């Protein structure tokens, strides 16, 4: 079962950002599926790494728009992205080192909650600003 599902109310109004959110959500679900299916740890590590790279690409997209349109809340928004990257990086490290203290299900619940909250609050606020600036 997916841990997170994109819904129309997740739309920030800018297609490229919405598409990237959908991909990121797919990646979280794919990784989560592999935990539920108890696949080998290497599979999960690989999926987390892919997700980590994609999150970086996605945050770069948003930060490019912030810069381009001189978004006044860029600093606080960027800080949230950095927090997510730190969490994903530490997850990646713990999984790669086969640390048994880590509960991947809990970690993924955290990541999915973070993403949902971030999209619904921070990204939607940013999206409204971009629409006002005429960004499609
Ligand atoms: Fe985003
Ligand atoms: Fe964001």
Short mmCIF file of N, CA and C and ligand atoms in Angstrom, two decimals:
data_model
loop_
_atom_site.label_atom_id
_atom_site.label_comp_id
_atom_site.label_asym_id
_atom_site.label_seq_id
_atom_site.Cartn_x
_atom_site.Cartn_y
_atom_site.Cartn_z
N UNK A 1 0.84 -1.20 0.00
CA UNK A 1 0.00 0.00 0.00
C UNK A 1 0.87 1.25 0.00
N UNK A 2 0.51 2.24 -0.83
CA UNK A 2 1.35 3.45 -0.85
C UNK A 2 1.33 4.19 0.48
N UNK A 3 2.44 4.74 0.84
CA UNK A 3 2.53 5.48 2.10
C UNK A 3 2.05 6.91 1.89
N UNK A 4 2.05 7.34 0.63
CA UNK A 4 1.64 8.71 0.31
C UNK A 4 1.02 8.72 -1.09
N UNK A 5 -0.08 9.43 -1.24
CA UNK A 5 -0.76 9.49 -2.54
C UNK A 5 -0.95 10.95 -2.95
N UNK A 6 -0.55 11.27 -4.16
CA UNK A 6 -0.72 12.64 -4.66
C UNK A 6 -2.21 12.89 -4.90
N UNK A 7 -2.70 14.00 -4.42
CA UNK A 7 -4.11 14.35 -4.66
C UNK A 7 -4.15 15.73 -5.29
N UNK A 8 -5.28 16.07 -5.91
CA UNK A 8 -5.34 17.35 -6.63
C UNK A 8 -5.09 18.54 -5.68
N UNK A 9 -5.45 18.39 -4.42
CA UNK A 9 -5.19 19.53 -3.51
C UNK A 9 -3.70 19.68 -3.17
N UNK A 10 -2.86 18.77 -3.68
CA UNK A 10 -1.41 18.91 -3.51
C UNK A 10 -0.82 19.83 -4.59
N UNK A 11 -1.66 20.17 -5.58
CA UNK A 11 -1.12 20.96 -6.68
C UNK A 11 -0.71 22.35 -6.22
N UNK A 12 0.50 22.75 -6.62
CA UNK A 12 0.98 24.09 -6.26
C UNK A 12 0.70 25.06 -7.41
N UNK A 13 0.19 24.54 -8.54
CA UNK A 13 -0.19 25.40 -9.66
C UNK A 13 0.88 25.57 -10.72
N UNK A 14 2.05 24.98 -10.49
CA UNK A 14 3.12 25.06 -11.48
C UNK A 14 3.42 23.61 -11.90
N UNK A 15 3.24 23.33 -13.20
CA UNK A 15 3.26 21.95 -13.68
C UNK A 15 4.57 21.22 -13.37
N UNK A 16 5.68 21.90 -13.63
CA UNK A 16 6.98 21.24 -13.42
C UNK A 16 7.15 20.81 -11.96
N UNK A 17 6.73 21.67 -11.05
CA UNK A 17 6.85 21.34 -9.62
C UNK A 17 5.91 20.19 -9.26
N UNK A 18 4.68 20.25 -9.76
CA UNK A 18 3.73 19.16 -9.50
C UNK A 18 4.26 17.83 -10.03
N UNK A 19 4.77 17.85 -11.25
CA UNK A 19 5.29 16.61 -11.85
C UNK A 19 6.44 16.05 -11.01
N UNK A 20 7.30 16.92 -10.54
CA UNK A 20 8.42 16.44 -9.73
C UNK A 20 7.93 15.89 -8.39
N UNK A 21 6.92 16.53 -7.81
CA UNK A 21 6.35 16.00 -6.56
C UNK A 21 5.78 14.61 -6.79
N UNK A 22 5.10 14.43 -7.92
CA UNK A 22 4.52 13.11 -8.21
C UNK A 22 5.62 12.06 -8.31
N UNK A 23 6.70 12.42 -8.99
CA UNK A 23 7.82 11.46 -9.13
C UNK A 23 8.43 11.14 -7.77
N UNK A 24 8.61 12.18 -6.96
CA UNK A 24 9.20 11.98 -5.64
C UNK A 24 8.30 11.08 -4.77
N UNK A 25 7.01 11.30 -4.85
CA UNK A 25 6.06 10.47 -4.10
C UNK A 25 6.13 9.03 -4.60
N UNK A 26 6.22 8.84 -5.92
CA UNK A 26 6.37 7.48 -6.49
C UNK A 26 7.61 6.81 -5.93
N UNK A 27 8.68 7.57 -5.81
CA UNK A 27 9.95 7.00 -5.34
C UNK A 27 9.87 6.61 -3.88
N UNK A 28 9.22 7.45 -3.08
CA UNK A 28 9.03 7.10 -1.66
C UNK A 28 8.20 5.83 -1.55
N UNK A 29 7.16 5.75 -2.35
CA UNK A 29 6.30 4.56 -2.31
C UNK A 29 7.03 3.30 -2.75
N UNK A 30 7.87 3.45 -3.76
CA UNK A 30 8.63 2.31 -4.27
C UNK A 30 9.58 1.78 -3.18
N UNK A 31 10.25 2.71 -2.52
CA UNK A 31 11.17 2.32 -1.44
C UNK A 31 10.38 1.68 -0.29
N UNK A 32 9.25 2.30 0.03
CA UNK A 32 8.43 1.78 1.13
C UNK A 32 7.92 0.37 0.80
N UNK A 33 7.52 0.17 -0.44
CA UNK A 33 7.08 -1.16 -0.90
C UNK A 33 8.17 -2.20 -0.68
N UNK A 34 9.39 -1.80 -0.96
CA UNK A 34 10.49 -2.77 -0.84
C UNK A 34 10.72 -3.15 0.63
N UNK A 35 10.39 -2.23 1.55
CA UNK A 35 10.49 -2.58 2.97
C UNK A 35 9.38 -3.57 3.32
N UNK A 36 8.17 -3.22 2.87
CA UNK A 36 7.04 -4.08 3.20
C UNK A 36 7.19 -5.48 2.59
N UNK A 37 7.80 -5.52 1.41
CA UNK A 37 8.00 -6.81 0.74
C UNK A 37 9.23 -7.53 1.27
N UNK A 38 9.93 -6.89 2.25
CA UNK A 38 11.13 -7.45 2.88
C UNK A 38 12.20 -7.83 1.85
N UNK A 39 12.37 -6.96 0.85
CA UNK A 39 13.43 -7.23 -0.14
C UNK A 39 14.79 -7.05 0.54
N UNK A 40 15.83 -7.44 -0.18
CA UNK A 40 17.17 -7.33 0.40
C UNK A 40 17.50 -5.86 0.70
N UNK A 41 18.34 -5.68 1.71
CA UNK A 41 18.71 -4.33 2.13
C UNK A 41 19.31 -3.52 0.99
N UNK A 42 20.06 -4.20 0.11
CA UNK A 42 20.73 -3.46 -0.97
C UNK A 42 19.71 -2.77 -1.87
N UNK A 43 18.58 -3.41 -2.05
CA UNK A 43 17.53 -2.82 -2.90
C UNK A 43 17.06 -1.51 -2.29
N UNK A 44 16.83 -1.55 -0.99
CA UNK A 44 16.35 -0.36 -0.29
C UNK A 44 17.40 0.75 -0.34
N UNK A 45 18.64 0.38 -0.09
CA UNK A 45 19.72 1.38 -0.12
C UNK A 45 19.75 2.06 -1.48
N UNK A 46 19.62 1.27 -2.53
CA UNK A 46 19.65 1.82 -3.88
C UNK A 46 18.47 2.77 -4.13
N UNK A 47 17.30 2.35 -3.69
CA UNK A 47 16.10 3.18 -3.87
C UNK A 47 16.20 4.48 -3.08
N UNK A 48 16.77 4.40 -1.88
CA UNK A 48 16.93 5.61 -1.06
C UNK A 48 17.93 6.55 -1.74
N UNK A 49 18.97 5.99 -2.32
CA UNK A 49 19.95 6.83 -3.00
C UNK A 49 19.35 7.51 -4.22
N UNK A 50 18.55 6.77 -4.97
CA UNK A 50 17.86 7.37 -6.13
C UNK A 50 16.95 8.51 -5.67
N UNK A 51 16.24 8.26 -4.59
CA UNK A 51 15.31 9.26 -4.07
C UNK A 51 16.07 10.49 -3.58
N UNK A 52 17.20 10.24 -2.95
CA UNK A 52 18.04 11.33 -2.46
C UNK A 52 18.50 12.23 -3.61
N UNK A 53 18.93 11.61 -4.69
CA UNK A 53 19.36 12.38 -5.87
C UNK A 53 18.21 13.15 -6.48
N UNK A 54 17.07 12.48 -6.55
CA UNK A 54 15.93 13.15 -7.17
C UNK A 54 15.44 14.32 -6.31
N UNK A 55 15.47 14.14 -4.99
CA UNK A 55 15.07 15.24 -4.09
C UNK A 55 15.99 16.43 -4.30
N UNK A 56 17.26 16.16 -4.49
CA UNK A 56 18.22 17.24 -4.72
C UNK A 56 17.89 17.99 -6.00
N UNK A 57 17.59 17.24 -7.05
CA UNK A 57 17.21 17.84 -8.34
C UNK A 57 15.94 18.69 -8.16
N UNK A 58 14.98 18.12 -7.47
CA UNK A 58 13.71 18.83 -7.28
C UNK A 58 13.90 20.13 -6.48
N UNK A 59 14.66 20.06 -5.40
CA UNK A 59 14.88 21.26 -4.58
C UNK A 59 15.62 22.31 -5.40
N UNK A 60 16.52 21.85 -6.25
CA UNK A 60 17.25 22.80 -7.12
C UNK A 60 16.28 23.50 -8.07
N UNK A 61 15.28 22.78 -8.58
CA UNK A 61 14.27 23.39 -9.44
C UNK A 61 13.56 24.50 -8.69
N UNK A 62 13.07 24.19 -7.49
CA UNK A 62 12.33 25.20 -6.73
C UNK A 62 13.24 26.39 -6.39
N UNK A 63 14.46 26.10 -6.01
CA UNK A 63 15.36 27.18 -5.62
C UNK A 63 15.77 28.05 -6.81
N UNK A 64 15.75 27.45 -8.00
CA UNK A 64 16.01 28.21 -9.22
C UNK A 64 14.85 29.21 -9.44
N UNK A 65 13.62 28.74 -9.26
CA UNK A 65 12.46 29.63 -9.39
C UNK A 65 12.51 30.73 -8.32
N UNK A 66 12.95 30.37 -7.12
CA UNK A 66 13.02 31.36 -6.02
C UNK A 66 13.96 32.48 -6.39
N UNK A 67 15.09 32.09 -6.93
CA UNK A 67 16.11 33.06 -7.30
C UNK A 67 15.60 33.93 -8.46
N UNK A 68 15.05 33.26 -9.45
CA UNK A 68 14.59 33.95 -10.64
C UNK A 68 13.52 35.00 -10.32
N UNK A 69 12.61 34.65 -9.40
CA UNK A 69 11.52 35.57 -9.08
C UNK A 69 11.75 36.33 -7.77
N UNK A 70 12.97 36.23 -7.24
CA UNK A 70 13.32 36.92 -5.99
C UNK A 70 12.27 36.67 -4.89
N UNK A 71 12.12 35.42 -4.57
CA UNK A 71 11.13 35.02 -3.57
C UNK A 71 11.56 35.50 -2.18
N UNK A 72 10.72 36.25 -1.49
CA UNK A 72 11.13 36.82 -0.20
C UNK A 72 11.31 35.79 0.92
N UNK A 73 10.68 34.60 0.79
CA UNK A 73 10.80 33.59 1.86
C UNK A 73 11.76 32.46 1.49
N UNK A 74 12.65 32.75 0.57
CA UNK A 74 13.57 31.71 0.07
C UNK A 74 14.40 31.08 1.19
N UNK A 75 14.86 31.92 2.09
CA UNK A 75 15.75 31.44 3.15
C UNK A 75 15.11 30.35 4.02
N UNK A 76 13.92 30.63 4.54
CA UNK A 76 13.25 29.63 5.41
C UNK A 76 12.85 28.40 4.60
N UNK A 77 12.46 28.61 3.35
CA UNK A 77 12.07 27.49 2.51
C UNK A 77 13.29 26.58 2.25
N UNK A 78 14.40 27.21 1.92
CA UNK A 78 15.61 26.45 1.63
C UNK A 78 16.06 25.66 2.87
N UNK A 79 15.91 26.26 4.04
CA UNK A 79 16.29 25.58 5.29
C UNK A 79 15.53 24.27 5.45
N UNK A 80 14.25 24.30 5.09
CA UNK A 80 13.44 23.06 5.19
C UNK A 80 13.97 22.00 4.23
N UNK A 81 14.33 22.42 3.02
CA UNK A 81 14.91 21.46 2.07
C UNK A 81 16.18 20.84 2.65
N UNK A 82 17.00 21.68 3.26
CA UNK A 82 18.25 21.17 3.82
C UNK A 82 18.00 20.16 4.93
N UNK A 83 17.00 20.43 5.76
CA UNK A 83 16.67 19.48 6.84
C UNK A 83 16.28 18.12 6.26
N UNK A 84 15.51 18.14 5.19
CA UNK A 84 15.10 16.88 4.56
C UNK A 84 16.33 16.15 4.02
N UNK A 85 17.21 16.89 3.35
CA UNK A 85 18.40 16.26 2.77
C UNK A 85 19.28 15.63 3.86
N UNK A 86 19.38 16.31 5.01
CA UNK A 86 20.18 15.77 6.12
C UNK A 86 19.56 14.47 6.62
N UNK A 87 18.24 14.47 6.75
CA UNK A 87 17.54 13.26 7.22
C UNK A 87 17.72 12.10 6.22
N UNK A 88 17.58 12.40 4.94
CA UNK A 88 17.73 11.34 3.93
C UNK A 88 19.17 10.84 3.90
N UNK A 89 20.12 11.77 4.02
CA UNK A 89 21.53 11.36 3.99
C UNK A 89 21.85 10.46 5.18
N UNK A 90 21.33 10.80 6.36
CA UNK A 90 21.64 9.96 7.53
C UNK A 90 20.93 8.61 7.41
N UNK A 91 19.75 8.59 6.83
CA UNK A 91 19.05 7.32 6.59
C UNK A 91 19.88 6.44 5.66
N UNK A 92 20.34 7.07 4.60
CA UNK A 92 21.16 6.39 3.61
C UNK A 92 22.41 5.78 4.28
N UNK A 93 23.08 6.58 5.11
CA UNK A 93 24.29 6.10 5.79
C UNK A 93 23.98 4.93 6.73
N UNK A 94 22.91 5.08 7.50
CA UNK A 94 22.56 4.01 8.45
C UNK A 94 22.20 2.72 7.72
N UNK A 95 21.45 2.86 6.62
CA UNK A 95 21.06 1.66 5.86
C UNK A 95 22.28 1.00 5.23
N UNK A 96 23.16 1.85 4.68
CA UNK A 96 24.36 1.32 4.02
C UNK A 96 25.26 0.59 5.01
N UNK A 97 25.26 1.04 6.27
CA UNK A 97 26.14 0.41 7.25
C UNK A 97 25.43 -0.74 7.97
N UNK A 98 24.25 -1.11 7.47
CA UNK A 98 23.48 -2.20 8.06
C UNK A 98 23.21 -2.01 9.55
N UNK A 99 22.99 -0.78 9.93
CA UNK A 99 22.71 -0.47 11.33
C UNK A 99 21.34 -1.02 11.70
N UNK A 100 21.33 -1.87 12.72
CA UNK A 100 20.06 -2.53 13.07
C UNK A 100 19.18 -1.67 13.98
N UNK A 101 19.74 -0.55 14.46
CA UNK A 101 18.92 0.34 15.31
C UNK A 101 17.86 1.06 14.50
N UNK A 102 18.04 1.06 13.20
CA UNK A 102 17.15 1.87 12.37
C UNK A 102 15.89 1.07 12.01
N UNK A 103 14.76 1.75 12.15
CA UNK A 103 13.50 1.14 11.75
C UNK A 103 13.04 1.84 10.47
N UNK A 104 13.27 1.20 9.32
CA UNK A 104 12.98 1.86 8.04
C UNK A 104 11.52 2.31 7.91
N UNK A 105 10.61 1.56 8.49
CA UNK A 105 9.20 1.93 8.38
C UNK A 105 8.96 3.28 9.04
N UNK A 106 9.54 3.46 10.23
CA UNK A 106 9.41 4.73 10.94
C UNK A 106 10.03 5.87 10.14
N UNK A 107 11.22 5.59 9.60
CA UNK A 107 11.92 6.62 8.82
C UNK A 107 11.07 7.04 7.63
N UNK A 108 10.49 6.08 6.94
CA UNK A 108 9.70 6.42 5.76
C UNK A 108 8.40 7.12 6.11
N UNK A 109 7.86 6.78 7.26
CA UNK A 109 6.66 7.51 7.70
C UNK A 109 7.04 8.96 7.93
N UNK A 110 8.20 9.18 8.53
CA UNK A 110 8.67 10.54 8.78
C UNK A 110 8.87 11.28 7.45
N UNK A 111 9.55 10.63 6.51
CA UNK A 111 9.83 11.28 5.22
C UNK A 111 8.53 11.61 4.47
N UNK A 112 7.59 10.67 4.50
CA UNK A 112 6.31 10.89 3.81
C UNK A 112 5.53 12.03 4.47
N UNK A 113 5.54 12.05 5.81
CA UNK A 113 4.85 13.14 6.54
C UNK A 113 5.50 14.48 6.24
N UNK A 114 6.82 14.47 6.23
CA UNK A 114 7.56 15.70 5.95
C UNK A 114 7.15 16.22 4.57
N UNK A 115 7.17 15.32 3.58
CA UNK A 115 6.88 15.74 2.21
C UNK A 115 5.45 16.27 2.08
N UNK A 116 4.51 15.56 2.69
CA UNK A 116 3.12 15.99 2.63
C UNK A 116 2.97 17.40 3.24
N UNK A 117 3.51 17.58 4.42
CA UNK A 117 3.43 18.90 5.08
C UNK A 117 4.12 19.98 4.30
N UNK A 118 5.28 19.64 3.77
CA UNK A 118 6.06 20.63 3.03
C UNK A 118 5.30 21.07 1.76
N UNK A 119 4.74 20.11 1.06
CA UNK A 119 3.99 20.46 -0.15
C UNK A 119 2.77 21.29 0.21
N UNK A 120 2.00 20.82 1.19
CA UNK A 120 0.73 21.48 1.50
C UNK A 120 0.91 22.87 2.10
N UNK A 121 2.00 23.09 2.83
CA UNK A 121 2.19 24.41 3.44
C UNK A 121 3.20 25.24 2.65
N UNK A 122 4.45 24.82 2.71
CA UNK A 122 5.54 25.63 2.18
C UNK A 122 5.52 25.76 0.66
N UNK A 123 5.36 24.63 -0.04
CA UNK A 123 5.38 24.68 -1.51
C UNK A 123 4.12 25.34 -2.08
N UNK A 124 2.99 25.14 -1.43
CA UNK A 124 1.77 25.77 -1.95
C UNK A 124 1.84 27.29 -1.78
N UNK A 125 2.41 27.72 -0.69
CA UNK A 125 2.58 29.17 -0.47
C UNK A 125 3.51 29.73 -1.56
N UNK A 126 4.56 29.00 -1.82
CA UNK A 126 5.51 29.41 -2.86
C UNK A 126 4.83 29.37 -4.24
N UNK A 127 4.03 28.33 -4.48
CA UNK A 127 3.31 28.22 -5.75
C UNK A 127 2.39 29.40 -5.99
N UNK A 128 1.71 29.84 -4.94
CA UNK A 128 0.81 30.98 -5.08
C UNK A 128 1.60 32.23 -5.50
N UNK A 129 2.78 32.36 -4.93
CA UNK A 129 3.67 33.48 -5.29
C UNK A 129 4.08 33.37 -6.76
N UNK A 130 4.43 32.15 -7.19
CA UNK A 130 4.88 31.96 -8.58
C UNK A 130 3.76 32.25 -9.57
N UNK A 131 2.54 31.85 -9.22
CA UNK A 131 1.40 32.11 -10.11
C UNK A 131 1.21 33.63 -10.26
N UNK A 132 1.33 34.31 -9.13
CA UNK A 132 1.21 35.77 -9.15
C UNK A 132 2.26 36.40 -10.06
N UNK A 133 3.43 35.76 -10.11
CA UNK A 133 4.53 36.27 -10.95
C UNK A 133 4.37 35.82 -12.40
N UNK A 134 3.31 35.04 -12.68
CA UNK A 134 3.06 34.61 -14.06
C UNK A 134 3.81 33.35 -14.45
N UNK A 135 4.42 32.66 -13.46
CA UNK A 135 5.12 31.40 -13.76
C UNK A 135 4.10 30.31 -14.05
N UNK A 136 4.31 29.60 -15.17
CA UNK A 136 3.35 28.54 -15.50
C UNK A 136 3.90 27.18 -15.15
FE1 LIG B 1 8.70 20.66 -3.45
FE1 LIG B 2 9.98 23.08 -1.36
#
